[in-house]
Coordinates of C-alpha atoms and ligand atoms in Angstrom, one line a residue:
Chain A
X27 CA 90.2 6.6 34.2
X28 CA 92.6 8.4 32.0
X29 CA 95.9 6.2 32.0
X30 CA 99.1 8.2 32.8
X31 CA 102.4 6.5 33.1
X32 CA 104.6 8.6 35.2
X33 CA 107.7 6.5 35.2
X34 CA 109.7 3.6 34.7
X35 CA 111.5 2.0 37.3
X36 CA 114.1 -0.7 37.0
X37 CA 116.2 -3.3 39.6
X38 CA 119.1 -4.9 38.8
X39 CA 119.5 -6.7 42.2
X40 CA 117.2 -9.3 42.0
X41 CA 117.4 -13.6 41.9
X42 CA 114.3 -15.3 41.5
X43 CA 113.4 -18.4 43.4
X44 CA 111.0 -20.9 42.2
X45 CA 108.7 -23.3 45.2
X46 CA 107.2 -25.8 43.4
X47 CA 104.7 -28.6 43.8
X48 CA 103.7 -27.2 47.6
X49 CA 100.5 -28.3 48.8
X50 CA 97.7 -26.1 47.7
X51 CA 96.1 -26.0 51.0
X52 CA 95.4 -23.3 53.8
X53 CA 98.8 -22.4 55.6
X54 CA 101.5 -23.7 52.5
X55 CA 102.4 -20.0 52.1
X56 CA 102.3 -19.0 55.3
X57 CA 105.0 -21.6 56.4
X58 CA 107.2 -20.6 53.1
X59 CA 107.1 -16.9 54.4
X60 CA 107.4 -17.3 57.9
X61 CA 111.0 -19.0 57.3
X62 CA 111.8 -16.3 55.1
X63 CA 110.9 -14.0 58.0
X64 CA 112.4 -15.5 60.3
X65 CA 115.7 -15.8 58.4
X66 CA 116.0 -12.4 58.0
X67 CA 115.1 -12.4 53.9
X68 CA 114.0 -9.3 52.3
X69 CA 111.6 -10.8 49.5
X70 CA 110.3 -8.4 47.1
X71 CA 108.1 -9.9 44.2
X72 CA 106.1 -12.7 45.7
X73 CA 103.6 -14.1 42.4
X74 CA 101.4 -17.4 43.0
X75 CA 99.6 -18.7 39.6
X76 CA 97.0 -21.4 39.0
X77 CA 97.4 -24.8 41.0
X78 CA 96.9 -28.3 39.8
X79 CA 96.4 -31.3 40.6
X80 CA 96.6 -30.0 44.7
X81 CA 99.7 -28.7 43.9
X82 CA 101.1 -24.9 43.1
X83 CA 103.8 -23.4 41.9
X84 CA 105.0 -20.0 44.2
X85 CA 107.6 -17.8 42.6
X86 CA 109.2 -14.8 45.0
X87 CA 112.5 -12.7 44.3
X88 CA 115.1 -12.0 46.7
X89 CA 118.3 -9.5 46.8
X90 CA 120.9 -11.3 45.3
X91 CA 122.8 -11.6 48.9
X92 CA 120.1 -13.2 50.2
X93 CA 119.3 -16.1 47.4
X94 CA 121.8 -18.9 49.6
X95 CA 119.9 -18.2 53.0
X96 CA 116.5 -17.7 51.1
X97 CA 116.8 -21.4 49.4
X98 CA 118.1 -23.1 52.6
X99 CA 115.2 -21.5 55.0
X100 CA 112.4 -22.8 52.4
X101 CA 114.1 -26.1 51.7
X102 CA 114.4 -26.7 55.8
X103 CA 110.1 -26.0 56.0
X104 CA 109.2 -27.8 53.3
X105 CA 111.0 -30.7 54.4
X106 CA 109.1 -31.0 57.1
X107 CA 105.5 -30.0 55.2
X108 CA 106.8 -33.2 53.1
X109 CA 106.4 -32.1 50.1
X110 CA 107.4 -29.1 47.2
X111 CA 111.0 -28.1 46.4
X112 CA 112.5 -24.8 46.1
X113 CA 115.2 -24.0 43.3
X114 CA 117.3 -20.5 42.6
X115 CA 116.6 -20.1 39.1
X116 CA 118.7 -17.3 38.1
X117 CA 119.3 -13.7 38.3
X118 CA 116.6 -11.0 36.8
X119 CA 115.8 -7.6 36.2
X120 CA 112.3 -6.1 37.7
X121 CA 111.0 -3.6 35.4
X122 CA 107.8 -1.6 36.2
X123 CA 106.0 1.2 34.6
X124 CA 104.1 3.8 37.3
X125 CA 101.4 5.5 37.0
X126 CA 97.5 6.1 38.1
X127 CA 94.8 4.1 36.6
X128 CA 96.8 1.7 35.1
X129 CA 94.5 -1.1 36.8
X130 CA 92.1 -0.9 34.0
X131 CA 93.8 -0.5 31.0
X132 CA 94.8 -4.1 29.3
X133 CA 95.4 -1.7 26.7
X134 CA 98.6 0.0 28.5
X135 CA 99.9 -3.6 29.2
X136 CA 99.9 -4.5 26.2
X137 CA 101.4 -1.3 25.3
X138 CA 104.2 -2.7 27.9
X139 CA 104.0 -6.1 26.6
X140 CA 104.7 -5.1 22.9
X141 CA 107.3 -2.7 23.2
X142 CA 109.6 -6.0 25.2
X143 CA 108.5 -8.0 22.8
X144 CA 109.8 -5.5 20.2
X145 CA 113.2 -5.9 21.2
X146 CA 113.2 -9.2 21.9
X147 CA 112.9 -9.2 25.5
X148 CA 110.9 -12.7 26.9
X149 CA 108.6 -11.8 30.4
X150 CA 109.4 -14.4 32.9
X151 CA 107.2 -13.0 35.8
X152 CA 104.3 -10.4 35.7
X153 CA 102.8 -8.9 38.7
X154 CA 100.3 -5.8 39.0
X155 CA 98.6 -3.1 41.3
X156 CA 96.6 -0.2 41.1
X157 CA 99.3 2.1 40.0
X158 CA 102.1 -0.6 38.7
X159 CA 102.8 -3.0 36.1
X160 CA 106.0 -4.9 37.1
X161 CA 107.6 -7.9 34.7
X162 CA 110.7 -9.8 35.6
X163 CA 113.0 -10.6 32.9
X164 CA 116.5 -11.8 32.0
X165 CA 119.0 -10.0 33.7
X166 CA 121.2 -9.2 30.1
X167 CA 118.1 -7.8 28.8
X168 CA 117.7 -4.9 31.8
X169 CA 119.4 -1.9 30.3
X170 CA 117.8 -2.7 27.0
X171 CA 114.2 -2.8 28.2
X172 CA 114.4 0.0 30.6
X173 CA 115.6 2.7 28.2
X174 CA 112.6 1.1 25.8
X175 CA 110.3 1.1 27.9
X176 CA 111.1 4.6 28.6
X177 CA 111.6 5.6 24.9
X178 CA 108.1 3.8 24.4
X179 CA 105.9 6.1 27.0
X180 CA 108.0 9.0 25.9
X181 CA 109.0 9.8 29.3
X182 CA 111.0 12.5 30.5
X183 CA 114.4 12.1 31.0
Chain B
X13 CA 111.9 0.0 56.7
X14 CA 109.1 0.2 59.6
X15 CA 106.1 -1.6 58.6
X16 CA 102.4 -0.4 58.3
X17 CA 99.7 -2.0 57.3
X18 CA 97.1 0.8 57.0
X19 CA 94.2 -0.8 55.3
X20 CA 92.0 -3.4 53.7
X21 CA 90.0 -3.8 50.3
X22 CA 87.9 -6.0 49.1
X23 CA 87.1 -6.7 45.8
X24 CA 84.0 -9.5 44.9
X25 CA 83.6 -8.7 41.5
X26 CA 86.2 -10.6 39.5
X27 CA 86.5 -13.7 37.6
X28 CA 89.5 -15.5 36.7
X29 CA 90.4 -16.5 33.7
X30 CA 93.8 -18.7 33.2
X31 CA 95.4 -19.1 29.7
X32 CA 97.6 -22.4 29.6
X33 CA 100.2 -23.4 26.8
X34 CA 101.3 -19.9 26.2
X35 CA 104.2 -20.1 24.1
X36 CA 107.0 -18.5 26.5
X37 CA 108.6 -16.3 23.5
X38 CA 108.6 -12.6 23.3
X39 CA 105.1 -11.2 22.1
X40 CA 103.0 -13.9 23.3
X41 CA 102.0 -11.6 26.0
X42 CA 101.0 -8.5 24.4
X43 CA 99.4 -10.4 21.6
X44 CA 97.3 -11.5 24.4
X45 CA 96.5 -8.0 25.9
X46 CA 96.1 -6.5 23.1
X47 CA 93.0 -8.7 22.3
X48 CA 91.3 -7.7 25.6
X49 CA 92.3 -3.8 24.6
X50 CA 90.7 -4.3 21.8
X51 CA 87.7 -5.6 23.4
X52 CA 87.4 -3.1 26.0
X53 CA 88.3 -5.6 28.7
X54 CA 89.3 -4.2 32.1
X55 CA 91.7 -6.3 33.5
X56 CA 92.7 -6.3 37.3
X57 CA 95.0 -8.5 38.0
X58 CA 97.6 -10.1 36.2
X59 CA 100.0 -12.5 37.0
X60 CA 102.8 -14.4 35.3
X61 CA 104.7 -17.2 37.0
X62 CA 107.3 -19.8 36.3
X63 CA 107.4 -21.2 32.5
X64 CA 108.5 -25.3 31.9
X65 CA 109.4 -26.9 28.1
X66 CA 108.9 -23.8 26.5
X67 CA 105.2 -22.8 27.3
X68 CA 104.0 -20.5 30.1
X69 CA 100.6 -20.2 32.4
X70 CA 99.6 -16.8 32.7
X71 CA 95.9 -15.9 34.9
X72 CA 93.8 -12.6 35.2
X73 CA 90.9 -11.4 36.5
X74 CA 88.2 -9.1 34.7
X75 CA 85.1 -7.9 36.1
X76 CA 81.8 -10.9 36.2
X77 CA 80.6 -9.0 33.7
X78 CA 83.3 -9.6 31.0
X79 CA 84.3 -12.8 31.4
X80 CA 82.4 -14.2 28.4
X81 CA 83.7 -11.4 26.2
X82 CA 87.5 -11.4 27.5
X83 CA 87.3 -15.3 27.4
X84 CA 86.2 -15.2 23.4
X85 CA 89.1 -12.5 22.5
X86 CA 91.6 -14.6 23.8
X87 CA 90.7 -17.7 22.4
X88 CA 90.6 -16.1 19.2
X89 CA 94.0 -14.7 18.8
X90 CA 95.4 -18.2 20.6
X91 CA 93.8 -19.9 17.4
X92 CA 95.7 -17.6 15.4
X93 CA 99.2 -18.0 17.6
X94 CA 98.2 -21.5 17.2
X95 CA 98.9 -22.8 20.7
X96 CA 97.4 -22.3 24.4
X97 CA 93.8 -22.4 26.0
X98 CA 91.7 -19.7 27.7
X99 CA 89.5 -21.1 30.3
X100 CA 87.0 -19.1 33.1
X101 CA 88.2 -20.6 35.7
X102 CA 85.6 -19.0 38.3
X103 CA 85.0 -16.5 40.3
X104 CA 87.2 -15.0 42.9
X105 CA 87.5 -12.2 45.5
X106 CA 90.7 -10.2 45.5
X107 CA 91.6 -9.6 49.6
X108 CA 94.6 -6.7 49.6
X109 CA 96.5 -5.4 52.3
X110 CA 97.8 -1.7 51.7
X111 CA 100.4 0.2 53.6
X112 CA 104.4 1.2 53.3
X113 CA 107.3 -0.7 53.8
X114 CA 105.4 -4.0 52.7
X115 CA 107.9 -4.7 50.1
X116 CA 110.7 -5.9 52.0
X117 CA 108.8 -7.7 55.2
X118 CA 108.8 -11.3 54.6
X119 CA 106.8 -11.6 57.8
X120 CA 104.3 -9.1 56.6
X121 CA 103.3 -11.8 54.0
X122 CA 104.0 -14.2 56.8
X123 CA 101.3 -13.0 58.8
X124 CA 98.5 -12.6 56.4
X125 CA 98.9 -15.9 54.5
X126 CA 98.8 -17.0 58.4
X127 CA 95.5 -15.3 59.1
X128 CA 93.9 -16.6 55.4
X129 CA 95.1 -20.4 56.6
X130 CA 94.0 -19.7 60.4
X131 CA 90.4 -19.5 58.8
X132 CA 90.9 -22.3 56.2
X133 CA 91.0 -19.8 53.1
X134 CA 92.8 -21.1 50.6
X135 CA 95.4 -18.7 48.7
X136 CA 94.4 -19.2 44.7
X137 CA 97.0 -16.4 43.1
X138 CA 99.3 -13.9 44.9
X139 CA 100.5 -10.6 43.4
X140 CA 102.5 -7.8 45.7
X141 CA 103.8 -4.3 45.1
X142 CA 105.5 -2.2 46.8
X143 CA 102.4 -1.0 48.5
X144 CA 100.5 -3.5 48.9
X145 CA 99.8 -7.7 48.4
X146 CA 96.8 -9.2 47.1
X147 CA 95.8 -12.4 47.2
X148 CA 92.7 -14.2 45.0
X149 CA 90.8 -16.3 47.3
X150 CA 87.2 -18.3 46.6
X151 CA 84.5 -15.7 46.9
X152 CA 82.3 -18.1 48.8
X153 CA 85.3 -16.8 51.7
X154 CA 85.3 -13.1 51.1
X155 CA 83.6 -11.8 53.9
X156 CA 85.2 -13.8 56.4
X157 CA 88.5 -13.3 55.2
X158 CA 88.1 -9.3 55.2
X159 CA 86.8 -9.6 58.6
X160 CA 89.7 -12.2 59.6
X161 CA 92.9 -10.0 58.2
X162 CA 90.9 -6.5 59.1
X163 CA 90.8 -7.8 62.8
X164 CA 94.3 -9.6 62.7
X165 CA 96.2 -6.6 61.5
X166 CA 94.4 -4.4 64.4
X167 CA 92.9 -2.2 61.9
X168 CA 90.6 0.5 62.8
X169 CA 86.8 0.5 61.7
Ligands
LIG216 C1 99.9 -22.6 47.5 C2 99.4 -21.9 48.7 O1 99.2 -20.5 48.4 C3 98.2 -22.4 49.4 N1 97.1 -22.4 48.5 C4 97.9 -21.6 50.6 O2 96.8 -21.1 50.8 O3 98.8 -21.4 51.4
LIG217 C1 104.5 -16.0 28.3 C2 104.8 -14.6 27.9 O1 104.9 -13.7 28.9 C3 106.1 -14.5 27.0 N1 107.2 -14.9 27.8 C4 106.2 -13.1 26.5 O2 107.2 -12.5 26.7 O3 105.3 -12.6 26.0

């Protein structure tokens, strides 16, 4: 597949919110979302890593408004799990490149990857799909990657 | 934002591979996927999550059959970073739910983590887009997973 970035997109609204040490077993994430659902939480990047030990680490962003409501709903369940906590960390940017066939190219990642790391801009989160590479990073840094990253693919204005 | 959850796809071919230790500063990424570019590596998913003391765990999946050669390219330019560890960590089906409106539905996420744990599947990684949420699950559970999420979301044949 011929790898053709189409556009950059970039969101300044976001707080991240780390869950950590929840029980790596069948229905841990299901209980986390279900509060969120329930307490009306629009949750955009949801990214769960490797576990150990039983335990795992689940990070998800949140619209800034919703960060106090988001903490208290996952801090209520887990309680009653017993186990994990949940902490806001801070305030981030999203930034994704778009585009088809991006799934099999490590090659444009890097691509991504490099040019951040060219302005000294440190990845905090990485999630993809098919057709989108999306890294959280420091919200300072969000003006300065995006119009790099755009610079970087020569994109269009 | 109405939600609709239009499909399923299965994917049985992937391994994962988790590199530990990464040293959380700008470039430690790219230098990463640049080795697999270089290798002609096709990556599918990649995810980043929380970093602690300084040093980050990032995991991906290639196809079965690359695993040996994306394993070696890694390890290699982590000797010459001089920190972290690449290990195959086994093999994995990637479960994905596609549709519109996914992004902001908390209950979305809700229900198919609840469908995954209905069935004892246990969630290993969890990447979502706008379009769609993935989740890395044991392969031994594909099949009944598809089946279980297919038939829990209504979907048609
Ligand atoms: C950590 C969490 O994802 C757990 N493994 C689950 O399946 O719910
Ligand atoms: C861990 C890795 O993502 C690092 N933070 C980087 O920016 O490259």
């Amino acid at each position: 597949e011929d790898v053709v970035v189409s556009g950059v997109a970039l969101d300044k609204n976001q707080a991240k919110i780390a869950v950590s040490d929840l029980p790596d077993k069948p229905g841990s994430a299901a209980k986390v979302f279900k509060a969120l659902g329930d307490a009306n939480v629009i949750v955009d990047m949801i990214v769960q890593n490797i576990g150990r030990g039983g335990a795992a680490n689940l990070t998800f962003t949140v619209s800034k408004d919703d960060v106090h409501r988001a903490v208290e709903a996952v801090e209520k369940v887990l309680s009653e799990m017993g186990g994990g906590a949940a902490n806001y960390v801070g305030d981030i940017a999203k930034v994704s490149i778009v585009g088809v066939g991006m799934r099999s190219h490590a090659g444009v990642a890097a691509t991504l990857f490099s040019i951040l790391a060219d302005h000294e801009v440190n990845i905090q989160m990485i999630s993809t799909s098919e057709i989108r590479i999306s890294v959280a990073i420091d919200l300072a840094d969000a003006d300065k990657a995006a119009q790099a990253v755009h610079d970087g693919f020569e994109l269009d204005q």
